[in-house]
């Protein structure tokens, strides 16, 4: 059955139906910024999914942790047609990208800040961020007077993120903002010398982890009893297919989560009082926003 499906995928991929998708994918491989309409993204994405399915590469599985980690570390220097400097420039401007993306990120930040408040994690509390990228959200929380530690697997991220902290210091702002390099799967070791945190959050990064379940286990260990874990804007199941083209271009992996799997894994990590913060009716496509508590 599976070899029949693979043959079908190969035939479809090479059919006239996906000729445009194939040629867009070929051009996209040397040009990350290739302007693509939604329909063109769909065509190129569908082509490479079918092609890789035929070759046994889709759906993606990840066996080699070191390779997966290295791919994430190299991400910013590995985007076809983009220089590391231009990627750095874009990331240091985040979230001030195009109007729609900016609005979405700023709204998400406000949502997360509101969630923390409602859960009783007030400014002054100690926050740990997983997969912080170049640190825009950690910076915003520090400006809100939280005591923030941001972490990422990529040393390049952390170097850039630290420049945010020094810029704030140069402006004379007494913020508590620190960044550390390390994988979220063992983040408890990365912050082992620090007191436990009042909350740990991850925004649009858990789906990049090599082993997201281990990321939850490690987060649990970083929290004080009664502390909260917040998972914000993590993609739903369809993301595995939607993001496949982009993940393939950068040689990294991205997956989407089923809510049931997240809830089960949070429980087995030891979390209780697990709450769906929004998109209760996710319909398999909307992002996950969850909170879960380490029992007091
Ligand atoms: C899509 S970016 C999101 C970054 C950030 N949350 C933001 O909003 O800009 C994903 C981030 O997760 C980091 N990452 C990927 N795998 C990781 C892992 N296993 N442990 C820690 N960070 C990881 C990447 O280096 C990157 O910084």
Short mmCIF file of C-alpha atoms and ligand atoms in Angstrom, two decimals:
data_model
loop_
_atom_site.label_atom_id
_atom_site.label_comp_id
_atom_site.label_asym_id
_atom_site.label_seq_id
_atom_site.Cartn_x
_atom_site.Cartn_y
_atom_site.Cartn_z
CA UNK A 1 0.00 0.00 0.00
CA UNK A 2 2.71 2.45 0.99
CA UNK A 3 4.78 1.69 -2.13
CA UNK A 4 1.66 2.23 -4.25
CA UNK A 5 1.14 5.63 -2.59
CA UNK A 6 4.78 6.49 -3.20
CA UNK A 7 4.46 5.63 -6.88
CA UNK A 8 1.34 7.77 -7.08
CA UNK A 9 3.16 10.68 -5.43
CA UNK A 10 6.04 10.38 -7.91
CA UNK A 11 3.65 10.38 -10.85
CA UNK A 12 1.69 13.36 -9.55
CA UNK A 13 4.88 15.32 -8.79
CA UNK A 14 6.14 14.85 -12.33
CA UNK A 15 2.75 15.42 -13.95
CA UNK A 16 1.91 18.57 -15.97
CA UNK A 17 -0.30 19.61 -13.05
CA UNK A 18 2.77 20.38 -10.95
CA UNK A 19 5.10 21.61 -13.67
CA UNK A 20 4.88 25.18 -12.35
CA UNK A 21 5.37 23.97 -8.78
CA UNK A 22 8.49 22.08 -9.81
CA UNK A 23 10.08 25.03 -11.59
CA UNK A 24 9.22 27.40 -8.71
CA UNK A 25 10.83 24.97 -6.27
CA UNK A 26 13.96 24.78 -8.42
CA UNK A 27 14.26 28.59 -8.46
CA UNK A 28 13.40 28.88 -4.79
CA UNK A 29 16.32 26.63 -3.89
CA UNK A 30 18.74 29.37 -4.89
CA UNK A 31 16.58 32.32 -3.87
CA UNK A 32 14.95 32.36 -0.44
CA UNK A 33 13.25 35.68 -1.21
CA UNK A 34 11.71 34.52 -4.47
CA UNK A 35 8.42 36.43 -4.54
CA UNK A 36 5.68 33.82 -4.40
CA UNK A 37 1.92 34.29 -4.26
CA UNK A 38 -0.06 32.02 -1.94
CA UNK A 39 -1.00 29.82 -4.90
CA UNK A 40 2.63 29.58 -5.97
CA UNK A 41 3.74 28.66 -2.44
CA UNK A 42 1.10 25.97 -2.46
CA UNK A 43 2.23 24.66 -5.84
CA UNK A 44 5.95 24.61 -4.92
CA UNK A 45 5.16 23.14 -1.48
CA UNK A 46 2.94 20.44 -2.92
CA UNK A 47 5.57 19.54 -5.48
CA UNK A 48 8.34 19.04 -2.93
CA UNK A 49 6.05 17.18 -0.51
CA UNK A 50 5.02 14.73 -3.22
CA UNK A 51 8.58 14.40 -4.51
CA UNK A 52 9.91 13.72 -1.02
CA UNK A 53 7.04 11.41 -0.17
CA UNK A 54 7.93 9.37 -3.23
CA UNK A 55 11.54 9.24 -1.96
CA UNK A 56 10.49 8.30 1.61
CA UNK A 57 11.49 11.71 3.07
CA UNK A 58 8.00 13.02 3.87
CA UNK A 59 6.56 13.10 6.52
CA UNK A 60 9.92 14.08 8.02
CA UNK A 61 11.49 12.04 10.81
CA UNK A 62 14.51 13.14 12.75
CA UNK A 63 16.96 10.60 14.03
CA UNK A 64 20.19 12.44 14.51
CA UNK A 65 20.14 14.96 17.33
CA UNK A 66 23.54 16.49 16.58
CA UNK A 67 22.63 17.04 12.92
CA UNK A 68 19.30 18.60 13.88
CA UNK A 69 20.98 20.88 16.43
CA UNK A 70 23.66 21.90 13.93
CA UNK A 71 21.05 22.71 11.28
CA UNK A 72 19.28 25.05 13.73
CA UNK A 73 22.60 26.64 14.70
CA UNK A 74 23.46 27.21 11.02
CA UNK A 75 19.99 28.41 10.06
CA UNK A 76 20.82 32.11 9.67
CA UNK A 77 23.90 31.49 7.55
CA UNK A 78 22.23 28.85 5.45
CA UNK A 79 19.35 30.60 3.71
CA UNK A 80 19.76 30.39 -0.06
CA UNK A 81 20.50 33.77 -1.63
CA UNK A 82 20.58 35.69 1.68
CA UNK A 83 23.71 37.00 3.38
CA UNK A 84 24.14 36.41 7.12
CA UNK A 85 24.23 40.22 7.57
CA UNK A 86 20.84 40.72 5.94
CA UNK A 87 19.36 37.94 8.07
CA UNK A 88 20.86 39.51 11.18
CA UNK A 89 19.48 42.91 10.19
CA UNK A 90 15.98 41.46 9.75
CA UNK A 91 16.09 39.56 13.03
CA UNK A 92 17.30 42.53 15.02
CA UNK A 93 14.34 44.51 13.64
CA UNK A 94 11.85 41.84 14.66
CA UNK A 95 8.91 42.33 15.29
CA UNK A 96 8.94 45.45 13.09
CA UNK A 97 8.65 43.66 9.77
CA UNK A 98 5.74 44.14 7.35
CA UNK A 99 2.54 45.66 8.73
CA UNK A 100 0.64 42.37 9.08
CA UNK A 101 3.50 40.41 10.65
CA UNK A 102 4.26 43.27 13.00
CA UNK A 103 0.64 43.48 14.14
CA UNK A 104 0.49 39.74 14.71
CA UNK A 105 3.70 39.61 16.78
CA UNK A 106 2.80 42.67 18.83
CA UNK A 107 -0.67 41.30 19.48
CA UNK A 108 0.86 37.97 20.52
CA UNK A 109 3.23 39.74 22.90
CA UNK A 110 0.31 41.62 24.48
CA UNK A 111 -1.66 38.38 24.75
CA UNK A 112 1.20 36.58 26.46
CA UNK A 113 1.79 39.49 28.83
CA UNK A 114 -1.93 39.44 29.69
CA UNK A 115 -1.87 35.66 30.21
CA UNK A 116 1.06 35.94 32.63
CA UNK A 117 -0.73 38.64 34.61
CA UNK A 118 -3.93 36.62 34.80
CA UNK A 119 -1.96 33.60 36.04
CA UNK A 120 -0.50 35.75 38.80
CA UNK A 121 2.98 36.08 37.25
CA UNK A 122 3.42 39.82 37.74
CA UNK A 123 6.28 42.11 36.65
CA UNK A 124 9.26 41.48 38.90
CA UNK A 125 8.84 37.72 38.45
CA UNK A 126 11.55 35.57 36.95
CA UNK A 127 10.88 34.43 33.36
CA UNK A 128 12.74 31.90 31.25
CA UNK A 129 12.25 31.90 27.47
CA UNK A 130 13.05 28.86 25.30
CA UNK A 131 14.07 29.34 21.66
CA UNK A 132 14.27 33.13 22.06
CA UNK A 133 15.79 33.84 18.63
CA UNK A 134 17.50 37.23 18.70
CA UNK A 135 15.57 38.12 21.81
CA UNK A 136 12.86 40.62 20.87
CA UNK A 137 10.24 39.16 23.20
CA UNK A 138 12.68 38.74 26.07
CA UNK A 139 13.61 42.40 25.64
CA UNK A 140 9.96 43.51 25.71
CA UNK A 141 9.31 41.52 28.90
CA UNK A 142 12.43 43.00 30.50
CA UNK A 143 11.11 46.46 29.61
CA UNK A 144 7.89 45.45 31.37
CA UNK A 145 10.11 44.93 34.42
CA UNK A 146 10.28 41.14 34.43
CA UNK A 147 13.59 39.49 35.25
CA UNK A 148 14.21 37.59 32.01
CA UNK A 149 16.61 34.89 30.86
CA UNK A 150 16.38 34.06 27.14
CA UNK A 151 17.85 30.86 25.71
CA UNK A 152 18.46 29.53 22.24
CA UNK A 153 20.45 26.71 20.75
CA UNK A 154 22.13 29.12 18.31
CA UNK A 155 25.18 31.05 19.57
CA UNK A 156 24.59 33.61 16.77
CA UNK A 157 21.13 34.32 18.19
CA UNK A 158 22.49 34.85 21.65
CA UNK A 159 25.32 37.09 20.52
CA UNK A 160 22.80 39.33 18.74
CA UNK A 161 20.34 39.13 21.64
CA UNK A 162 23.04 40.29 24.05
CA UNK A 163 23.52 43.38 21.92
CA UNK A 164 19.88 44.23 22.75
CA UNK A 165 20.67 44.05 26.43
CA UNK A 166 23.73 46.28 26.03
CA UNK A 167 21.71 48.81 24.00
CA UNK A 168 19.23 49.08 26.86
CA UNK A 169 22.08 49.50 29.33
CA UNK A 170 23.58 52.22 27.11
CA UNK A 171 20.25 54.04 27.33
CA UNK A 172 20.60 53.94 31.10
CA UNK A 173 17.75 51.48 31.61
CA UNK A 174 18.18 49.18 34.60
CA UNK A 175 16.66 46.03 33.10
CA UNK A 176 17.22 42.45 34.18
CA UNK A 177 17.87 40.67 30.90
CA UNK A 178 20.29 37.84 30.33
CA UNK A 179 20.79 35.40 27.45
CA UNK A 180 22.31 31.93 27.36
CA UNK A 181 23.13 29.37 24.69
CA UNK A 182 21.70 25.89 24.99
CA UNK A 183 19.12 23.44 23.69
CA UNK A 184 15.69 23.52 25.28
CA UNK A 185 15.80 19.75 25.68
CA UNK A 186 18.36 20.25 28.46
CA UNK A 187 17.64 23.85 29.42
CA UNK A 188 17.62 22.89 33.12
CA UNK A 189 21.39 22.34 32.79
CA UNK A 190 21.85 25.67 31.00
CA UNK A 191 20.31 27.57 33.94
CA UNK A 192 21.35 25.16 36.71
CA UNK A 193 23.20 27.94 38.57
CA UNK A 194 20.13 30.22 38.68
CA UNK A 195 17.23 30.14 41.15
CA UNK A 196 14.06 28.46 39.85
CA UNK A 197 11.79 30.48 37.59
CA UNK A 198 8.25 31.73 38.20
CA UNK A 199 7.35 31.01 34.58
CA UNK A 200 8.86 29.42 31.50
CA UNK A 201 7.51 30.33 28.07
CA UNK A 202 8.10 29.31 24.50
CA UNK A 203 6.82 31.35 21.54
CA UNK A 204 6.83 29.86 18.05
CA UNK A 205 9.91 27.73 18.77
CA UNK A 206 8.88 24.42 20.35
CA UNK A 207 8.01 23.11 16.90
CA UNK A 208 11.69 23.50 15.90
CA UNK A 209 12.99 21.34 18.77
CA UNK A 210 14.57 18.00 18.05
CA UNK A 211 12.59 16.48 20.94
CA UNK A 212 9.86 18.82 22.12
CA UNK A 213 8.74 16.39 24.84
CA UNK A 214 12.17 16.63 26.45
CA UNK A 215 11.79 20.41 26.22
CA UNK A 216 8.68 20.13 28.40
CA UNK A 217 10.46 17.84 30.89
CA UNK A 218 13.38 20.25 31.12
CA UNK A 219 11.05 23.26 31.54
CA UNK A 220 9.30 21.53 34.42
CA UNK A 221 12.64 21.21 36.19
CA UNK A 222 13.40 24.93 35.78
CA UNK A 223 10.19 26.03 37.51
CA UNK A 224 9.60 26.69 41.18
CA UNK A 225 6.75 24.65 42.67
CA UNK A 226 3.57 26.46 41.62
CA UNK A 227 5.33 28.04 38.61
CA UNK A 228 3.72 28.22 35.16
CA UNK A 229 4.73 26.94 31.74
CA UNK A 230 3.23 28.84 28.79
CA UNK A 231 3.26 27.60 25.26
CA UNK A 232 2.35 30.41 22.86
CA UNK A 233 1.40 30.40 19.20
CA UNK A 234 2.78 26.95 18.47
CA UNK A 235 1.44 25.64 15.17
CA UNK A 236 -1.24 23.08 14.64
CA UNK A 237 -0.95 19.85 12.68
CA UNK A 238 -1.23 21.28 9.18
CA UNK A 239 1.99 23.19 9.77
CA UNK A 240 4.07 20.08 9.09
CA UNK A 241 2.93 20.30 5.47
CA UNK A 242 2.57 24.10 5.23
CA UNK A 243 6.11 24.78 6.47
CA UNK A 244 7.76 21.87 4.69
CA UNK A 245 9.05 23.88 1.73
CA UNK A 246 10.64 26.50 3.97
CA UNK A 247 12.08 23.94 6.40
CA UNK A 248 13.54 22.05 3.47
CA UNK A 249 15.16 25.23 2.09
CA UNK A 250 16.89 25.91 5.41
CA UNK A 251 17.65 22.26 6.05
CA UNK A 252 15.87 22.44 9.42
CA UNK A 253 12.69 20.81 10.54
CA UNK A 254 9.36 22.16 11.65
CA UNK A 255 6.38 20.19 12.78
CA UNK A 256 2.82 20.94 13.79
CA UNK A 257 1.22 19.67 16.98
CA UNK A 258 -2.01 17.85 17.68
CA UNK A 259 -3.53 19.33 20.82
CA UNK A 260 -4.12 15.90 22.37
CA UNK A 261 -0.43 15.03 22.07
CA UNK A 262 0.59 18.31 23.74
CA UNK A 263 -1.87 17.85 26.60
CA UNK A 264 -0.80 14.25 27.21
CA UNK A 265 2.89 15.11 27.15
CA UNK A 266 2.41 18.06 29.53
CA UNK A 267 0.72 15.70 31.98
CA UNK A 268 3.43 13.08 31.70
CA UNK A 269 6.08 15.78 32.29
CA UNK A 270 4.36 16.35 35.64
CA UNK A 271 2.32 19.46 34.87
CA UNK A 272 -1.20 19.89 36.28
CA UNK A 273 -3.92 22.55 36.00
CA UNK A 274 -3.43 22.50 32.23
CA UNK A 275 -5.42 25.25 30.50
CA UNK A 276 -6.26 26.03 26.89
CA UNK A 277 -5.82 29.81 26.81
CA UNK A 278 -7.30 30.48 23.38
CA UNK A 279 -8.44 28.84 20.15
CA UNK A 280 -10.37 26.28 22.16
CA UNK A 281 -11.96 25.21 18.88
CA UNK A 282 -8.67 24.77 17.03
CA UNK A 283 -10.15 22.73 14.18
CA UNK A 284 -6.70 21.30 13.54
CA UNK A 285 -5.43 24.55 12.06
CA UNK A 286 -5.32 27.31 14.69
CA UNK A 287 -2.28 27.89 16.88
CA UNK A 288 -1.91 26.41 20.37
CA UNK A 289 -1.86 28.64 23.43
CA UNK A 290 -1.59 26.56 26.59
CA UNK A 291 -0.64 27.07 30.21
CA UNK A 292 0.30 24.35 32.67
CA UNK A 293 1.41 24.45 36.27
CA UNK A 294 4.10 22.68 38.21
CA UNK A 295 2.21 21.50 41.30
CA UNK A 296 2.94 23.58 44.42
C1 LIG B 1 11.18 30.41 14.67
S1 LIG B 1 12.49 30.89 15.73
C2 LIG B 1 11.53 31.77 16.94
C3 LIG B 1 12.38 32.65 17.77
C4 LIG B 1 11.70 33.58 18.75
N1 LIG B 1 10.80 32.88 19.64
C5 LIG B 1 11.04 34.72 18.03
O1 LIG B 1 9.85 34.91 18.16
O2 LIG B 1 11.75 35.44 17.32
C6 LIG B 1 12.93 29.38 16.54
C7 LIG B 1 14.08 29.54 17.53
O3 LIG B 1 14.25 28.32 18.22
C8 LIG B 1 15.64 28.02 18.28
N2 LIG B 1 15.77 26.57 18.43
C9 LIG B 1 15.60 25.60 17.52
N3 LIG B 1 15.77 24.39 18.08
C10 LIG B 1 16.07 24.62 19.38
C11 LIG B 1 16.35 23.77 20.48
N4 LIG B 1 16.35 22.45 20.35
N5 LIG B 1 16.60 24.34 21.67
C12 LIG B 1 16.60 25.69 21.82
N6 LIG B 1 16.35 26.53 20.82
C13 LIG B 1 16.08 26.01 19.61
C14 LIG B 1 16.19 28.56 16.97
O4 LIG B 1 17.58 28.74 17.02
C15 LIG B 1 15.42 29.88 16.91
O5 LIG B 1 16.03 30.82 17.72
#
